[in-house]
mmCIF file of C-alpha atoms in Angstrom:
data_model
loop_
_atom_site.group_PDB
_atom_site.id
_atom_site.type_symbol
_atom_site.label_atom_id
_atom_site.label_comp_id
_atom_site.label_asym_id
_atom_site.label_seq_id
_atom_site.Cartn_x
_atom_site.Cartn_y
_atom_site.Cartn_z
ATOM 1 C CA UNK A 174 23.748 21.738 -7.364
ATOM 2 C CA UNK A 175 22.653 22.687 -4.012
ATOM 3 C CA UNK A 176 19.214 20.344 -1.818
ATOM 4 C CA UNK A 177 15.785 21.000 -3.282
ATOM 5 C CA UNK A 178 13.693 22.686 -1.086
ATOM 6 C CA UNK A 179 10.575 20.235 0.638
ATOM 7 C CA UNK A 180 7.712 22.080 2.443
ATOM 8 C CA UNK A 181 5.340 19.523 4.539
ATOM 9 C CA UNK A 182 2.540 19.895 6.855
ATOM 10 C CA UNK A 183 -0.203 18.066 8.459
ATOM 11 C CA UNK A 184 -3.652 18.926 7.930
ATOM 12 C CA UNK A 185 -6.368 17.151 9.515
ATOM 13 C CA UNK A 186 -4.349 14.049 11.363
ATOM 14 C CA UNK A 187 -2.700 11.951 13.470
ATOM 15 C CA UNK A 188 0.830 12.303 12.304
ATOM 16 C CA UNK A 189 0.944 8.817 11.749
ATOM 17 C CA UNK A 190 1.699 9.604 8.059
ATOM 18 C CA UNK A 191 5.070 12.089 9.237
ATOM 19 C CA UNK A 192 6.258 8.507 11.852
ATOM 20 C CA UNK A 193 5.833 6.685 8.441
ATOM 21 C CA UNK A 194 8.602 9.244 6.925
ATOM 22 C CA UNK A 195 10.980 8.733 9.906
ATOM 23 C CA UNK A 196 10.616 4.977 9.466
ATOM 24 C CA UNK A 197 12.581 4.836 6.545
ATOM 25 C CA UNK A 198 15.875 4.690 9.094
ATOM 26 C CA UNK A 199 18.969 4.849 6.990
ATOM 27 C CA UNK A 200 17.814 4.950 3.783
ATOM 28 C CA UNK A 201 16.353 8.125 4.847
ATOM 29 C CA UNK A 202 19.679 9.867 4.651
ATOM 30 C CA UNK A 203 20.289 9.650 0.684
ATOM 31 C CA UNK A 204 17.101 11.747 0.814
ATOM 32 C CA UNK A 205 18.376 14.265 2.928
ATOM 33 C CA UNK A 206 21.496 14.418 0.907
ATOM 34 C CA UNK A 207 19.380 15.895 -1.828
ATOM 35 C CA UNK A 208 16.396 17.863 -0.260
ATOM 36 C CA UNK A 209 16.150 20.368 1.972
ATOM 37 C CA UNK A 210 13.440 20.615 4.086
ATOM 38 C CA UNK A 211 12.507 24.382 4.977
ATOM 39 C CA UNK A 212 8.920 24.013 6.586
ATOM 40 C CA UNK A 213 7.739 21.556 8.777
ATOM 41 C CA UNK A 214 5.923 22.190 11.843
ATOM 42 C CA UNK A 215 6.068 18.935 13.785
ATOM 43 C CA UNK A 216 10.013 19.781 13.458
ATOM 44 C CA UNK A 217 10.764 23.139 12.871
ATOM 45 C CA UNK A 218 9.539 26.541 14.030
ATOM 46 C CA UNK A 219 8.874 28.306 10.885
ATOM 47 C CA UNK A 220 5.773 30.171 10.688
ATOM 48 C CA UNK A 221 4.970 30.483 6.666
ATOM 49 C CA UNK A 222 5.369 28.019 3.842
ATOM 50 C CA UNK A 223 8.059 29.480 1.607
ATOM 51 C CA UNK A 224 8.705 28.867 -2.193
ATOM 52 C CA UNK A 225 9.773 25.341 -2.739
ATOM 53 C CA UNK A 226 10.311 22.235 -5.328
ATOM 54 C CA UNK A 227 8.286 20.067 -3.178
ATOM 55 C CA UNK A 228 5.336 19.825 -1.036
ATOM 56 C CA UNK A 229 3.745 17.448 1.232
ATOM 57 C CA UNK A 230 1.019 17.429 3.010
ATOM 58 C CA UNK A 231 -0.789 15.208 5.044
ATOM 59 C CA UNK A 232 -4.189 14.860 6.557
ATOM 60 C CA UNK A 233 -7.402 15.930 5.652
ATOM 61 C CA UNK A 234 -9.490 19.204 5.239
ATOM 62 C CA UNK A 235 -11.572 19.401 8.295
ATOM 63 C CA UNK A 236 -11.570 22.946 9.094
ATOM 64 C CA UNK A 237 -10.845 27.091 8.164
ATOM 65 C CA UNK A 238 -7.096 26.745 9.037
ATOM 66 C CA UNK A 239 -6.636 23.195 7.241
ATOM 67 C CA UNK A 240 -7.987 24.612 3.995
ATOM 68 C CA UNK A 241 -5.399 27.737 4.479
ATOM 69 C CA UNK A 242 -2.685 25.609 5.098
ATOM 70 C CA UNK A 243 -3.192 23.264 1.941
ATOM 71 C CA UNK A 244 -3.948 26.546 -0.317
ATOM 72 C CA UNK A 245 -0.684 28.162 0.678
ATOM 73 C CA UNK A 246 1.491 25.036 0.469
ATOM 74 C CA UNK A 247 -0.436 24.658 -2.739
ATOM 75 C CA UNK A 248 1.125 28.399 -3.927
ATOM 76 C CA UNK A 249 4.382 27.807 -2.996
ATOM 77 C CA UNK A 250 5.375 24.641 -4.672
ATOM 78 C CA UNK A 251 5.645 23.087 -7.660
ATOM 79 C CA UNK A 252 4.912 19.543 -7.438
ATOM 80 C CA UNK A 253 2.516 18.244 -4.102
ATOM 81 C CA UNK A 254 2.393 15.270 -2.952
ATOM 82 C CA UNK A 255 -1.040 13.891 -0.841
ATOM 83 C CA UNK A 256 0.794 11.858 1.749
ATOM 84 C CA UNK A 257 -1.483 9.164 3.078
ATOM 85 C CA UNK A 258 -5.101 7.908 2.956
ATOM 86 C CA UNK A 259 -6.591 10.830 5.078
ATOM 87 C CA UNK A 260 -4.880 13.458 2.291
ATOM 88 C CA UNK A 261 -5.632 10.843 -0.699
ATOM 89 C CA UNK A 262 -9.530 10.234 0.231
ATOM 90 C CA UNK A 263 -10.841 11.731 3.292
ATOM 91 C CA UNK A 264 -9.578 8.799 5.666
ATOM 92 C CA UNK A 265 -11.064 7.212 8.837
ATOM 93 C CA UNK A 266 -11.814 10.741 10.429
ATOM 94 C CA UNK A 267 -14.118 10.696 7.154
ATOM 95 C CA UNK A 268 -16.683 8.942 8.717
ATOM 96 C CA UNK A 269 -17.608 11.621 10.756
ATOM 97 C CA UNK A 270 -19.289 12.719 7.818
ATOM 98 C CA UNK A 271 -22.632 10.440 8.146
ATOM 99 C CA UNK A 272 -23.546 13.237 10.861
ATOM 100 C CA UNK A 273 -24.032 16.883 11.336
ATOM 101 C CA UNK A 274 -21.871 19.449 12.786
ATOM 102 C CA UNK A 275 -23.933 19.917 15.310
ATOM 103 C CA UNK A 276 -24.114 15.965 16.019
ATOM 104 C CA UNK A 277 -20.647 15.871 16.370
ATOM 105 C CA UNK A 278 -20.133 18.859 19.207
ATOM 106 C CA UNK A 279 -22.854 17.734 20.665
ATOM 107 C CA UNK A 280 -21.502 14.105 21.022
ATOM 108 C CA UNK A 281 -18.082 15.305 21.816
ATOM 109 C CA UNK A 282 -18.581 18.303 24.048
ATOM 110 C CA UNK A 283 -21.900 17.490 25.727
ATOM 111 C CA UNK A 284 -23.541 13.715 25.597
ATOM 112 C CA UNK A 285 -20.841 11.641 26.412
ATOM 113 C CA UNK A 286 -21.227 9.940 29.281
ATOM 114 C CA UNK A 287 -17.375 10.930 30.318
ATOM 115 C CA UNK A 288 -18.368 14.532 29.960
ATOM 116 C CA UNK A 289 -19.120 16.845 32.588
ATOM 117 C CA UNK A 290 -20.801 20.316 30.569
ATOM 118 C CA UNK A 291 -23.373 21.347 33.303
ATOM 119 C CA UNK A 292 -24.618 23.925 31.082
ATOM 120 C CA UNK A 293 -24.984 21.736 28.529
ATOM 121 C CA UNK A 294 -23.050 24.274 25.670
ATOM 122 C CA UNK A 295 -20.318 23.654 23.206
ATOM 123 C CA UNK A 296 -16.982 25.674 24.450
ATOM 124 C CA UNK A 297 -16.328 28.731 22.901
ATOM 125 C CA UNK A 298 -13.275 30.816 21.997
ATOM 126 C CA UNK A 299 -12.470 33.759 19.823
ATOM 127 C CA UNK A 300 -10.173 32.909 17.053
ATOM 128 C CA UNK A 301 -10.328 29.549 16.565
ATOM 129 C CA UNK A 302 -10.959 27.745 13.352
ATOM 130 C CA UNK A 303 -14.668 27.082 11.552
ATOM 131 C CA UNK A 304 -15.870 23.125 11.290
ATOM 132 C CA UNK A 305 -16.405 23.100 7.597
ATOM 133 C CA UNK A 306 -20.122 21.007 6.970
ATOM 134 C CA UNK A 307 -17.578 17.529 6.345
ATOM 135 C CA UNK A 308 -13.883 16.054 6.148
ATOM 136 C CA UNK A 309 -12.685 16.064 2.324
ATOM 137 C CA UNK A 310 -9.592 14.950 0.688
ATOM 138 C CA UNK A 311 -6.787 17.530 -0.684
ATOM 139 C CA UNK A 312 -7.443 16.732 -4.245
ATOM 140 C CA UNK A 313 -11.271 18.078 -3.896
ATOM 141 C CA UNK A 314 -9.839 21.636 -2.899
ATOM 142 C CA UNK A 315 -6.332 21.755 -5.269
ATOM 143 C CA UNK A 316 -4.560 19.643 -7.937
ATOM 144 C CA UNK A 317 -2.215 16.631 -6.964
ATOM 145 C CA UNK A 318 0.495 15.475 -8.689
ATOM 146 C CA UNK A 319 1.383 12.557 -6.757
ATOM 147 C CA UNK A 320 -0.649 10.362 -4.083
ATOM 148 C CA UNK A 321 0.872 7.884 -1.707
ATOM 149 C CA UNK A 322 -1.816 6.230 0.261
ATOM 150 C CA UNK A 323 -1.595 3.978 3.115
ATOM 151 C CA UNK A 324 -2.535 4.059 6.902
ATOM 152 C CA UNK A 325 0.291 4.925 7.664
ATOM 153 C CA UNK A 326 1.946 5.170 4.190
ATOM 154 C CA UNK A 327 4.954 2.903 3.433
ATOM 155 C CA UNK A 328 8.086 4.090 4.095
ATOM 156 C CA UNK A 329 9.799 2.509 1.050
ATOM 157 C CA UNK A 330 7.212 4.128 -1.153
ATOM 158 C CA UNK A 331 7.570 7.518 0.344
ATOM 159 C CA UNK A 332 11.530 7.031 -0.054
ATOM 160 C CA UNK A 333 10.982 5.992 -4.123
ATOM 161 C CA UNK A 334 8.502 9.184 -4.353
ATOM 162 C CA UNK A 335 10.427 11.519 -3.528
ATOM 163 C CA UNK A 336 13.994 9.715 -5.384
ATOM 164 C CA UNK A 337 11.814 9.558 -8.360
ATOM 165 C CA UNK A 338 10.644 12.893 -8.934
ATOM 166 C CA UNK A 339 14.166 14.336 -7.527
ATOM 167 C CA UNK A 340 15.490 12.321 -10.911
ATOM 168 C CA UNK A 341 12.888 13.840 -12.937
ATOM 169 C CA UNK A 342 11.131 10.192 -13.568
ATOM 170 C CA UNK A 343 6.885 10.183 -12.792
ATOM 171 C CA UNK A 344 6.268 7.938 -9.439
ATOM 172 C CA UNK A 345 3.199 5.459 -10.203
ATOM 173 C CA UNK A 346 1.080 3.802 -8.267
ATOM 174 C CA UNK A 347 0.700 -0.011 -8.731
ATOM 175 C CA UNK A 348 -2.113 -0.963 -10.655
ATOM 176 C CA UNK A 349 -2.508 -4.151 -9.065
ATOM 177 C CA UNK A 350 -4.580 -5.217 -6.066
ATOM 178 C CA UNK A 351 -3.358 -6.233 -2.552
ATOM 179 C CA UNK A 352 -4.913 -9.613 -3.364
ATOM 180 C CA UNK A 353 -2.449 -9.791 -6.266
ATOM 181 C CA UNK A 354 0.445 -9.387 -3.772
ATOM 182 C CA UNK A 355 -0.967 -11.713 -1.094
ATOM 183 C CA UNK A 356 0.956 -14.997 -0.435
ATOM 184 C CA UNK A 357 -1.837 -16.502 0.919
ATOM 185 C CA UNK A 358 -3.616 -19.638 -1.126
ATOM 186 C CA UNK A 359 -6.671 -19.236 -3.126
ATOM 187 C CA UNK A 360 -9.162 -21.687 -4.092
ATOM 188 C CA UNK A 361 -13.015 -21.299 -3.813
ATOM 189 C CA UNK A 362 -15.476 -18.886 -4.331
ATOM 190 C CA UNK A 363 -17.620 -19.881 -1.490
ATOM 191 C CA UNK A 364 -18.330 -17.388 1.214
ATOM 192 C CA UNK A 365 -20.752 -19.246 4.133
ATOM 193 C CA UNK A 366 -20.552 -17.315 6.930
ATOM 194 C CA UNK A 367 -18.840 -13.565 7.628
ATOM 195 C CA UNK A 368 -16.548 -13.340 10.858
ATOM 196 C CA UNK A 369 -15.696 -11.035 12.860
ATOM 197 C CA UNK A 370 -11.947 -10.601 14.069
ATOM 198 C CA UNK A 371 -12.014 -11.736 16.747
ATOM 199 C CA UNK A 372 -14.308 -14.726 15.879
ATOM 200 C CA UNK A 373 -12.837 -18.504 14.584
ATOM 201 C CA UNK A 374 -9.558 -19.792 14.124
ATOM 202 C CA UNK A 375 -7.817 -18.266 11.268
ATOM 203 C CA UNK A 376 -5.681 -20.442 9.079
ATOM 204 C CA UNK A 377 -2.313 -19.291 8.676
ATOM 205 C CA UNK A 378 -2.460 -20.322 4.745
ATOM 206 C CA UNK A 379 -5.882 -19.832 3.430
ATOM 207 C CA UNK A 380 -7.059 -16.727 1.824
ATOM 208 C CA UNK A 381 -8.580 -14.656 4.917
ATOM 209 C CA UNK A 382 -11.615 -13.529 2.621
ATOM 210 C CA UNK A 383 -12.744 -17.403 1.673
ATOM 211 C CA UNK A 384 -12.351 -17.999 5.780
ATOM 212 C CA UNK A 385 -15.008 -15.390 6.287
ATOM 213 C CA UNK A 386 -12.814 -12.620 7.651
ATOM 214 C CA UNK A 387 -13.807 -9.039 5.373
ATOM 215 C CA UNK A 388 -10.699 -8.522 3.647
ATOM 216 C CA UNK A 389 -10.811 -5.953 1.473
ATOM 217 C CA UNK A 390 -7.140 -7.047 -0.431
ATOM 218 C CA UNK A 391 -9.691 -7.899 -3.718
ATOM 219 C CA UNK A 392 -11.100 -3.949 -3.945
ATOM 220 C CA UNK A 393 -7.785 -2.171 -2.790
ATOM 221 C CA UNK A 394 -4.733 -1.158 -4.465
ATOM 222 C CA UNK A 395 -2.004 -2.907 -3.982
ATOM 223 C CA UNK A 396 1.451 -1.128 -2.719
ATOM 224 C CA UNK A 397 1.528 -2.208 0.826
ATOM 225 C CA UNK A 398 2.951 -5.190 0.037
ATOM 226 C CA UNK A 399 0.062 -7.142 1.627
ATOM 227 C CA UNK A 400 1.518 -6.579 5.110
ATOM 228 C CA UNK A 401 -2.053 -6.928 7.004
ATOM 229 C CA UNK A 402 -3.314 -10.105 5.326
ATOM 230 C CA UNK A 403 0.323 -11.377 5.530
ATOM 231 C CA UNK A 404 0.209 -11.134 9.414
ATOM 232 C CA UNK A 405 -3.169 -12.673 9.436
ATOM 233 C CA UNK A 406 -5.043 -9.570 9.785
ATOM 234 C CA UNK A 407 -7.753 -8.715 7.231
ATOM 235 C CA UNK A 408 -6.723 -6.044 4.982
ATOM 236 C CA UNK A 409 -8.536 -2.683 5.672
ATOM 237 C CA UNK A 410 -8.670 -0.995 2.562
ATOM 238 C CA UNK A 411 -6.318 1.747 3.758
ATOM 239 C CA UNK A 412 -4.322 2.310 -0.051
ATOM 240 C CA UNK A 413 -7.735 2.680 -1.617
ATOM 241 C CA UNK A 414 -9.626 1.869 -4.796
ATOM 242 C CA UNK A 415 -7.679 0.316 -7.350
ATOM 243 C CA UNK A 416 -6.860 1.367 -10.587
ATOM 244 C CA UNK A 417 -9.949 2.470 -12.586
ATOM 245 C CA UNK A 418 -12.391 1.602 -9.946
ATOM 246 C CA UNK A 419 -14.247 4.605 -8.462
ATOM 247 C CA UNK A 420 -15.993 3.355 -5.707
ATOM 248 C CA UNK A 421 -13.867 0.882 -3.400
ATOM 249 C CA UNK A 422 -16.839 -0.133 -1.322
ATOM 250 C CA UNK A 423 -19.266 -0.605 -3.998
ATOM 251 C CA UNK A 424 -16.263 -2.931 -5.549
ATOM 252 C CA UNK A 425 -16.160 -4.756 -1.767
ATOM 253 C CA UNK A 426 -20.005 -4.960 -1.557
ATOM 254 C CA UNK A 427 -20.081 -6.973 -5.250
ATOM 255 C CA UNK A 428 -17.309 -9.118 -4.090
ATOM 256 C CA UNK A 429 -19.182 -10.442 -1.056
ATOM 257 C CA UNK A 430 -22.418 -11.161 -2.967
ATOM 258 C CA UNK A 431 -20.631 -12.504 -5.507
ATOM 259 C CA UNK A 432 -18.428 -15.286 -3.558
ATOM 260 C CA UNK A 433 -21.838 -15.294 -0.899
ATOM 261 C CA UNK A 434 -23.844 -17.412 -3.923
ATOM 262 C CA UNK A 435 -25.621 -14.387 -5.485
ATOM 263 C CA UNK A 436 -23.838 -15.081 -8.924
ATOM 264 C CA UNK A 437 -24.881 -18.880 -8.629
ATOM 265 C CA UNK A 438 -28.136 -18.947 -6.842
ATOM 266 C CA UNK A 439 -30.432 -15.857 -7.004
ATOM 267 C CA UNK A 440 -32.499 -17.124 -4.391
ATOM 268 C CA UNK A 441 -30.077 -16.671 -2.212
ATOM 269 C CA UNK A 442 -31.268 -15.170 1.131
ATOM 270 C CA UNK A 443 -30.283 -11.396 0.921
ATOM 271 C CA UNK A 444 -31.302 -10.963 4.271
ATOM 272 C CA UNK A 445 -29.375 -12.927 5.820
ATOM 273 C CA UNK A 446 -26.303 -12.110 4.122
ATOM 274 C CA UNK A 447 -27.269 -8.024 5.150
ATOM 275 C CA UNK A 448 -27.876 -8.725 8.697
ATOM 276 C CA UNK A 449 -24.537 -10.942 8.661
ATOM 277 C CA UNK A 450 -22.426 -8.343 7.370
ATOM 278 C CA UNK A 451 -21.773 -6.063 11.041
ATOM 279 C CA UNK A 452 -20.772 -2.078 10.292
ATOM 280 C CA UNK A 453 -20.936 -2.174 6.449
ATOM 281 C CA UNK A 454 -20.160 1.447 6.363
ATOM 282 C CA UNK A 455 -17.122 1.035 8.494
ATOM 283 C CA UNK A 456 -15.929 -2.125 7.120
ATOM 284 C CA UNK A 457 -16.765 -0.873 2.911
ATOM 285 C CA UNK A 458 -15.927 2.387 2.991
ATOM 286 C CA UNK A 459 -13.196 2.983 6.423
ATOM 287 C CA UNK A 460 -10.672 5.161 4.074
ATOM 288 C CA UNK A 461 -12.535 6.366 1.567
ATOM 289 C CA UNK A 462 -16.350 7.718 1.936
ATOM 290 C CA UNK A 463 -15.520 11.297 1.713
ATOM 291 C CA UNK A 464 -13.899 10.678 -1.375
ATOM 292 C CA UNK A 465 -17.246 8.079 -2.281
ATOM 293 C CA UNK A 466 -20.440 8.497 -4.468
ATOM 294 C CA UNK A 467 -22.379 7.409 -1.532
ATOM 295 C CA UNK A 468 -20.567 10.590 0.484
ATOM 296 C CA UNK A 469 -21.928 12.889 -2.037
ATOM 297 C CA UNK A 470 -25.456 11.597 -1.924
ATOM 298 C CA UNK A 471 -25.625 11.881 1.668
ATOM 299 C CA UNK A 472 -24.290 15.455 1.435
ATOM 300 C CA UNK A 473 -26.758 15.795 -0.973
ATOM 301 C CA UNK A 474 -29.604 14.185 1.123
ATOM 302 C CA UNK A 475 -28.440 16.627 4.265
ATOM 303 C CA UNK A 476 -28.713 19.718 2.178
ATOM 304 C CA UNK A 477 -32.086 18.829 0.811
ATOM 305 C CA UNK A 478 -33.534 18.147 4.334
ATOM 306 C CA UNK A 479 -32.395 22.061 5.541
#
């Protein structure tokens, strides 16, 4: 039986997610005992996507020649695989989407402070891609048959992906949170003041969120094996909603009023607690707002104001 043929490419990203895949170290090679990869640009110089088993892609759709990409590896394979949380749900570059276009040229190519454009114009060539109006996840433009999330993904999960559906078994996600998986202890409901990172002492055994610190390990899915919180470092959010929850954010947003005395004490001072909690967009919804509800109605908002 000879290797099954993997396509992968990157779409809008970092290649962060393609470092995660060379991170499995040895137990990479039982993979490449079985799969073949024939297209993969940050490794080989082939210039089309040809018929394969598998495909992989990674990144978002940010532009004309990231949609192109995904729709031909989409054609060419059988099974694709949304590798990471900018293919899964839009990702950090995501955020970009709370502005115009134009905002965002303007910010990079002319306002900064670092820039020198005399003219004050946006560069210009022939030939190169279109912006498209915001940064959206695969699964908005094609179907997906598998997702592995994570900023960057993990390599064991990537490894049991692709040595799951090479045996002909479905890969599924956990269903669990990363709260679920987290060592740390847990033991009041009681949230008095919100910290920043860099602010307090943290304890090395105490849940981070009931310090203070916005972990998001309660709203996420769990997979990671609750590396981040583990370390001492609030978790992100970076695997996503979990299981039957649409909006991860929303999810984070009732878990703070909740454990900040809403549930007990519905005089509780709103206010406060909304000027206490710094970047909510950034902190709620890091991963995930193009794949949101809120996204939408912003879109929405935008295309009502032109």
């Amino acid at each position: 039986m000879g290797k099954v043929k993997v396509i992968e490419s990157w779409l809008g990203a970092c290649a962060g997610c393609e470092i995660s895949v060379l991170d499995l170290h040895e137990t990479l090679l039982p993979v490449l005992e079985k799969i073949e990869f024939a297209y993969i640009p940050v490794l080989m110089d082939v210039k089309h996507p040809p018929k394969a088993t598998v495909g992989i892609v990674s990144g978002g759709v940010r532009n004309s020649d990231n949609l192109h990409e995904l729709l031909e590896i989409r054609k060419n394979c059988d099974i694709l695989i949304a590798l990471g949380s900018c293919a899964c749900f839009g990702g950090n570059p995501g955020l970009a989407n709370l502005f115009t276009t134009e905002e965002l040229l303007s910010e990079v190519y002319v306002t900064t402070k670092s820039t020198k454009n005399e003219i004050g114009r946006n560069p210009y060539m022939d030939g190169l891609p279109t912006i498209l109006p915001e940064m959206r996840a695969v699964g908005d433009y094609v179907k997906v048959d598998v997702m592995i999330p994570g900023c960057g993904p993990n390599p064991a999960m990537i490894g049991a992906a692709i040595l799951s559906l090479l045996g002909g078994a479905p890969y599924e996600l956990s269903t669990k949170s990363v709260c679920d998986e987290c060592p740390r202890e847990k033991s009041e409901r009681n949230l008095k003041k919100i910290l920043r990172p860099f602010e307090g002492t943290v304890d090395d055994k105490k849940c981070l969120f009931e310090q203070g610190y916005l972990c998001s390990g309660s709203a996420t899915r769990a997979g990671c094996g609750a590396r981040c919180p583990t370390a001492g470092a609030a978790c992100r959010g970076c695997f996503g909603p979990c299981e039957n929850s649409v909006e991860q954010g929303a999810a984070m947003i009732s878990a703070v009023t909740s454990c900040y005395g809403l549930d007990d004490d519905p005089n509780t001072d709103l206010d406060a607690m909304v000027a206490d909690i710094y970047d909510p967009i950034g902190n709620f919804y890091k991963y995930t707002l193009p794949s949101s509800l809120l996204n939408k109605k912003a879109i929405e908002k935008t295309a009502a104001k032109k």
